[in-house]
mmCIF file of C-alpha atoms in Angstrom:
data_model
loop_
_atom_site.group_PDB
_atom_site.id
_atom_site.type_symbol
_atom_site.label_atom_id
_atom_site.label_comp_id
_atom_site.label_asym_id
_atom_site.label_seq_id
_atom_site.Cartn_x
_atom_site.Cartn_y
_atom_site.Cartn_z
ATOM 1 C CA SER R 21 -29.663 -37.587 41.577
ATOM 2 C CA GLN R 22 -30.916 -38.812 44.835
ATOM 3 C CA GLN R 23 -29.846 -42.559 46.110
ATOM 4 C CA GLY R 24 -31.243 -42.773 49.335
ATOM 5 C CA GLU R 25 -35.008 -43.234 50.150
ATOM 6 C CA GLU R 26 -36.118 -42.506 54.348
ATOM 7 C CA ASP R 27 -39.943 -44.035 55.741
ATOM 8 C CA PRO R 28 -41.399 -43.206 56.191
ATOM 9 C CA GLN R 29 -42.261 -39.347 55.109
ATOM 10 C CA ALA R 30 -43.234 -37.758 58.239
ATOM 11 C CA LEU R 31 -43.092 -39.070 62.091
ATOM 12 C CA SER R 32 -45.631 -37.533 65.067
ATOM 13 C CA ILE R 33 -45.144 -39.254 68.298
ATOM 14 C CA GLN R 34 -45.427 -38.097 71.079
ATOM 15 C CA GLU R 35 -42.052 -37.035 73.626
ATOM 16 C CA GLY R 36 -40.183 -39.787 76.328
ATOM 17 C CA GLU R 37 -41.294 -41.965 72.877
ATOM 18 C CA ASN R 38 -38.219 -43.334 70.383
ATOM 19 C CA ALA R 39 -38.517 -42.489 67.135
ATOM 20 C CA THR R 40 -37.438 -44.737 64.066
ATOM 21 C CA MET R 41 -36.334 -43.498 60.673
ATOM 22 C CA ASN R 42 -35.332 -45.742 57.525
ATOM 23 C CA CYS R 43 -32.875 -45.702 54.917
ATOM 24 C CA SER R 44 -32.492 -47.137 51.881
ATOM 25 C CA TYR R 45 -30.314 -46.727 48.820
ATOM 26 C CA LYS R 46 -28.785 -48.888 45.438
ATOM 27 C CA THR R 47 -25.346 -48.199 45.414
ATOM 28 C CA SER R 48 -22.484 -49.951 47.545
ATOM 29 C CA ILE R 49 -21.065 -47.593 50.140
ATOM 30 C CA ASN R 50 -18.391 -45.993 52.175
ATOM 31 C CA ASN R 51 -20.120 -44.293 55.160
ATOM 32 C CA LEU R 52 -23.553 -43.158 55.114
ATOM 33 C CA GLN R 53 -24.264 -40.487 57.662
ATOM 34 C CA TRP R 54 -27.282 -38.628 58.831
ATOM 35 C CA TYR R 55 -28.126 -35.255 59.276
ATOM 36 C CA ARG R 56 -31.028 -33.161 60.821
ATOM 37 C CA GLN R 57 -31.858 -29.974 60.027
ATOM 38 C CA ASN R 58 -34.069 -27.706 61.149
ATOM 39 C CA SER R 59 -37.160 -25.687 59.816
ATOM 40 C CA GLY R 60 -35.612 -22.463 57.326
ATOM 41 C CA ARG R 61 -31.664 -23.833 58.895
ATOM 42 C CA GLY R 62 -28.543 -25.372 57.688
ATOM 43 C CA LEU R 63 -27.775 -28.852 58.544
ATOM 44 C CA VAL R 64 -25.915 -30.148 61.111
ATOM 45 C CA HIS R 65 -23.846 -32.861 60.479
ATOM 46 C CA LEU R 66 -25.567 -35.718 63.394
ATOM 47 C CA ILE R 67 -23.118 -39.732 63.721
ATOM 48 C CA LEU R 68 -21.717 -41.181 61.056
ATOM 49 C CA ILE R 69 -21.486 -45.136 60.451
ATOM 50 C CA ARG R 70 -18.418 -46.681 57.619
ATOM 51 C CA SER R 71 -20.202 -49.489 55.844
ATOM 52 C CA ASN R 72 -17.367 -52.061 57.454
ATOM 53 C CA GLU R 73 -19.253 -51.049 60.942
ATOM 54 C CA ARG R 74 -22.822 -52.983 61.965
ATOM 55 C CA GLU R 75 -23.570 -49.991 64.454
ATOM 56 C CA LYS R 76 -22.969 -47.200 65.893
ATOM 57 C CA HIS R 77 -23.925 -44.750 69.137
ATOM 58 C CA SER R 78 -23.714 -41.068 70.146
ATOM 59 C CA GLY R 79 -25.608 -40.958 73.235
ATOM 60 C CA ARG R 80 -29.227 -41.053 71.987
ATOM 61 C CA LEU R 81 -28.579 -41.590 69.030
ATOM 62 C CA ARG R 82 -28.629 -45.161 67.761
ATOM 63 C CA VAL R 83 -27.556 -46.463 63.445
ATOM 64 C CA THR R 84 -27.136 -49.789 62.150
ATOM 65 C CA LEU R 85 -26.432 -50.183 59.176
ATOM 66 C CA ASP R 86 -27.255 -53.738 56.326
ATOM 67 C CA THR R 87 -25.380 -53.460 53.430
ATOM 68 C CA SER R 88 -26.608 -56.455 52.276
ATOM 69 C CA LYS R 89 -30.123 -55.149 52.940
ATOM 70 C CA LYS R 90 -28.439 -51.488 51.384
ATOM 71 C CA SER R 91 -30.722 -49.989 54.878
ATOM 72 C CA SER R 92 -29.909 -48.145 57.098
ATOM 73 C CA SER R 93 -32.069 -46.851 60.253
ATOM 74 C CA LEU R 94 -31.965 -43.773 62.883
ATOM 75 C CA LEU R 95 -33.268 -44.176 66.166
ATOM 76 C CA ILE R 96 -33.524 -41.507 68.789
ATOM 77 C CA THR R 97 -34.645 -42.823 72.264
ATOM 78 C CA ALA R 98 -36.984 -40.816 74.515
ATOM 79 C CA SER R 99 -37.553 -38.111 71.792
ATOM 80 C CA ARG R 100 -37.525 -34.107 72.891
ATOM 81 C CA ALA R 101 -39.554 -31.631 71.281
ATOM 82 C CA ALA R 102 -36.577 -29.703 70.145
ATOM 83 C CA ASP R 103 -35.954 -33.047 68.628
ATOM 84 C CA THR R 104 -38.489 -32.116 66.320
ATOM 85 C CA ALA R 105 -37.408 -31.711 62.267
ATOM 86 C CA SER R 106 -36.088 -33.361 59.146
ATOM 87 C CA TYR R 107 -33.130 -36.141 59.094
ATOM 88 C CA PHE R 108 -31.666 -37.466 56.116
ATOM 89 C CA CYS R 109 -29.138 -39.851 55.431
ATOM 90 C CA ALA R 110 -26.322 -39.181 53.640
ATOM 91 C CA MET R 111 -24.148 -41.612 51.046
ATOM 92 C CA LEU R 112 -20.871 -41.346 50.523
ATOM 93 C CA ARG R 113 -20.528 -44.056 47.481
ATOM 94 C CA ARG R 114 -17.894 -46.489 47.337
ATOM 95 C CA GLY R 115 -15.133 -45.019 43.576
ATOM 96 C CA SER R 116 -15.812 -42.084 44.333
ATOM 97 C CA THR R 117 -13.827 -40.300 43.636
ATOM 98 C CA LEU R 118 -14.708 -36.555 44.813
ATOM 99 C CA GLY R 119 -16.027 -37.486 48.068
ATOM 100 C CA ARG R 120 -19.514 -36.601 47.194
ATOM 101 C CA LEU R 121 -22.347 -36.987 49.824
ATOM 102 C CA TYR R 122 -25.950 -37.560 48.054
ATOM 103 C CA PHE R 123 -28.862 -36.378 50.137
ATOM 104 C CA GLY R 124 -32.424 -38.827 50.613
ATOM 105 C CA ARG R 125 -35.670 -36.720 50.926
ATOM 106 C CA GLY R 126 -35.649 -36.805 54.765
ATOM 107 C CA THR R 127 -38.324 -38.043 56.971
ATOM 108 C CA GLN R 128 -40.447 -34.714 59.380
ATOM 109 C CA LEU R 129 -40.263 -35.858 62.129
ATOM 110 C CA THR R 130 -42.820 -33.906 64.843
ATOM 111 C CA VAL R 131 -42.630 -34.137 68.524
ATOM 112 C CA TRP R 132 -45.131 -33.620 70.494
ATOM 113 C CA PRO R 133 -45.183 -32.121 74.080
ATOM 114 C CA ASP V 25 -23.671 -24.063 61.336
ATOM 115 C CA GLY V 26 -19.979 -24.018 62.170
ATOM 116 C CA GLY V 27 -17.630 -21.212 60.551
ATOM 117 C CA ILE V 28 -19.313 -20.872 57.175
ATOM 118 C CA THR V 29 -21.895 -17.898 56.270
ATOM 119 C CA GLN V 30 -23.628 -17.266 53.551
ATOM 120 C CA SER V 31 -25.676 -13.796 52.570
ATOM 121 C CA PRO V 32 -28.365 -12.941 52.206
ATOM 122 C CA LYS V 33 -30.630 -14.544 54.387
ATOM 123 C CA TYR V 34 -32.979 -14.221 51.965
ATOM 124 C CA LEU V 35 -33.220 -12.485 48.263
ATOM 125 C CA PHE V 36 -35.550 -11.122 46.193
ATOM 126 C CA ARG V 37 -34.804 -11.417 42.050
ATOM 127 C CA LYS V 38 -36.573 -9.727 39.149
ATOM 128 C CA GLU V 39 -37.174 -12.148 36.181
ATOM 129 C CA GLY V 40 -33.894 -12.025 34.166
ATOM 130 C CA GLN V 41 -31.147 -10.528 36.848
ATOM 131 C CA ASN V 42 -28.484 -12.529 37.585
ATOM 132 C CA VAL V 43 -28.138 -12.539 41.637
ATOM 133 C CA THR V 44 -25.062 -14.206 43.267
ATOM 134 C CA LEU V 45 -25.019 -15.823 46.976
ATOM 135 C CA SER V 46 -22.025 -15.167 48.589
ATOM 136 C CA CYS V 47 -20.444 -18.241 50.911
ATOM 137 C CA GLU V 48 -17.632 -18.628 53.080
ATOM 138 C CA GLN V 49 -15.690 -20.555 55.580
ATOM 139 C CA ASN V 50 -13.440 -19.407 58.472
ATOM 140 C CA LEU V 51 -12.333 -23.852 58.693
ATOM 141 C CA ASN V 52 -9.893 -24.011 55.795
ATOM 142 C CA HIS V 53 -11.088 -26.634 54.194
ATOM 143 C CA ASP V 54 -10.300 -27.371 50.592
ATOM 144 C CA ALA V 55 -14.012 -28.542 49.826
ATOM 145 C CA MET V 56 -16.775 -26.830 49.293
ATOM 146 C CA TYR V 57 -20.099 -27.125 47.860
ATOM 147 C CA TRP V 58 -23.302 -25.395 47.038
ATOM 148 C CA TYR V 59 -26.981 -27.640 47.184
ATOM 149 C CA ARG V 60 -30.412 -26.525 45.308
ATOM 150 C CA GLN V 61 -33.302 -27.596 48.179
ATOM 151 C CA ASP V 62 -37.473 -27.431 46.977
ATOM 152 C CA PRO V 63 -40.181 -27.589 49.662
ATOM 153 C CA GLY V 64 -39.627 -30.918 50.924
ATOM 154 C CA GLN V 65 -37.389 -32.593 48.512
ATOM 155 C CA GLY V 66 -33.351 -33.293 49.067
ATOM 156 C CA LEU V 67 -30.487 -32.148 48.485
ATOM 157 C CA ARG V 68 -29.378 -31.177 44.773
ATOM 158 C CA LEU V 69 -26.022 -30.240 44.450
ATOM 159 C CA ILE V 70 -25.858 -27.940 42.291
ATOM 160 C CA TYR V 71 -21.662 -27.340 41.826
ATOM 161 C CA TYR V 72 -18.576 -28.292 43.904
ATOM 162 C CA SER V 73 -15.077 -27.362 44.617
ATOM 163 C CA GLN V 74 -12.495 -29.435 45.996
ATOM 164 C CA ILE V 75 -9.336 -27.022 46.207
ATOM 165 C CA VAL V 76 -9.065 -23.353 44.605
ATOM 166 C CA ASN V 77 -9.252 -22.498 40.679
ATOM 167 C CA ASP V 78 -10.181 -26.114 39.951
ATOM 168 C CA PHE V 79 -14.512 -27.177 40.598
ATOM 169 C CA GLN V 80 -17.510 -29.157 39.093
ATOM 170 C CA LYS V 81 -20.534 -29.638 37.810
ATOM 171 C CA GLY V 82 -23.032 -31.402 40.111
ATOM 172 C CA ASP V 83 -26.395 -32.408 39.587
ATOM 173 C CA ILE V 84 -28.020 -29.420 38.236
ATOM 174 C CA ALA V 85 -25.500 -27.489 36.380
ATOM 175 C CA GLU V 86 -27.835 -26.265 34.178
ATOM 176 C CA GLY V 87 -28.208 -21.885 34.739
ATOM 177 C CA TYR V 88 -25.501 -21.670 37.444
ATOM 178 C CA SER V 89 -22.126 -20.761 37.582
ATOM 179 C CA VAL V 90 -19.163 -20.450 40.913
ATOM 180 C CA SER V 91 -15.967 -19.278 40.711
ATOM 181 C CA ARG V 92 -13.012 -20.092 43.372
ATOM 182 C CA GLU V 93 -10.131 -18.012 43.068
ATOM 183 C CA LYS V 94 -9.618 -18.187 47.844
ATOM 184 C CA LYS V 95 -9.716 -21.149 49.896
ATOM 185 C CA GLU V 96 -12.502 -19.917 52.108
ATOM 186 C CA SER V 97 -14.640 -17.987 49.516
ATOM 187 C CA PHE V 98 -17.592 -20.026 46.984
ATOM 188 C CA PRO V 99 -20.002 -17.542 45.774
ATOM 189 C CA LEU V 100 -22.585 -19.134 43.864
ATOM 190 C CA THR V 101 -24.410 -17.008 40.324
ATOM 191 C CA VAL V 102 -27.504 -17.806 39.110
ATOM 192 C CA THR V 103 -28.322 -16.525 35.937
ATOM 193 C CA SER V 104 -31.303 -16.358 33.908
ATOM 194 C CA ALA V 105 -30.847 -19.095 32.682
ATOM 195 C CA GLN V 106 -31.798 -20.823 34.962
ATOM 196 C CA LYS V 107 -35.816 -21.730 34.628
ATOM 197 C CA ASN V 108 -36.954 -21.872 38.056
ATOM 198 C CA PRO V 109 -34.628 -20.544 40.104
ATOM 199 C CA THR V 110 -36.430 -20.433 43.675
ATOM 200 C CA ALA V 111 -35.605 -22.203 46.917
ATOM 201 C CA PHE V 112 -32.545 -22.440 49.711
ATOM 202 C CA TYR V 113 -29.980 -22.991 48.520
ATOM 203 C CA LEU V 114 -26.983 -24.585 50.950
ATOM 204 C CA CYS V 115 -23.470 -24.349 51.142
ATOM 205 C CA ALA V 116 -21.244 -27.073 53.201
ATOM 206 C CA SER V 117 -17.278 -27.524 52.812
ATOM 207 C CA SER V 118 -15.691 -30.471 54.335
ATOM 208 C CA PRO V 119 -11.691 -31.174 54.933
ATOM 209 C CA TYR V 120 -10.348 -32.595 51.575
ATOM 210 C CA LEU V 121 -6.696 -34.453 51.327
ATOM 211 C CA ALA V 122 -6.232 -36.460 47.908
ATOM 212 C CA GLY V 123 -6.965 -39.579 47.954
ATOM 213 C CA ALA V 124 -8.787 -39.948 51.029
ATOM 214 C CA GLU V 125 -12.388 -40.282 51.662
ATOM 215 C CA LEU V 126 -14.050 -36.986 53.078
ATOM 216 C CA ASP V 127 -16.489 -37.162 56.792
ATOM 217 C CA THR V 128 -18.402 -35.065 57.013
ATOM 218 C CA GLN V 129 -19.965 -31.374 55.907
ATOM 219 C CA TYR V 130 -20.249 -28.832 57.457
ATOM 220 C CA PHE V 131 -23.788 -26.561 56.505
ATOM 221 C CA GLY V 132 -24.051 -22.286 56.308
ATOM 222 C CA PRO V 133 -27.323 -21.306 57.395
ATOM 223 C CA GLY V 134 -28.629 -21.869 53.295
ATOM 224 C CA THR V 135 -29.889 -18.442 51.850
ATOM 225 C CA ARG V 136 -32.815 -17.603 50.494
ATOM 226 C CA LEU V 137 -33.685 -17.089 46.376
ATOM 227 C CA THR V 138 -37.699 -15.186 45.531
ATOM 228 C CA VAL V 139 -37.750 -14.513 41.873
ATOM 229 C CA LEU V 140 -40.405 -12.358 41.809
#
């Protein structure tokens, strides 16, 4: 079952603008991860934030986590046309003995040159 | 797509036929996973395996079967019992130590299965 919901479902921006995607979830988590998927390809891991962290940076990516609101956001700064892809959040649920990830439905980001 | 390969990239099946999708990894990962992705949807877990000769059903295992005879290989068979098999299938792997947290998953390029 899918435990995360991304918002918005689709986002269209111009190159150079910032893109913000949000993820809400229902259960307690150990960590939350963001993945990227180019059309027709496999997923690529972008960044992981643990439940005791509030913010994490990696290059042009910034992820925040608010466990009290059960939500996370992914910010891509100074976006490029090459950032066009679908972005998924995935949760490692607390108490999961098997390490399963639960994925959201994704946000389709289009960056126009 | 890391060190995970999936074959074939495209697969066409007639109704009533079983087909097997290949997944191989050279990352020395213990855990492997199969997901199904439908258009505009997220990933749904079909089967996963933490160790050789052991595997567990995911959320949508009906109509699918797997085997894990070797650490590097985790083939998925889509049987004729799967009512709507047309989808994009993704294989993934991750390092796994009993009792420890898994971190990230590494995905293959996917197999697109179409039932004619």
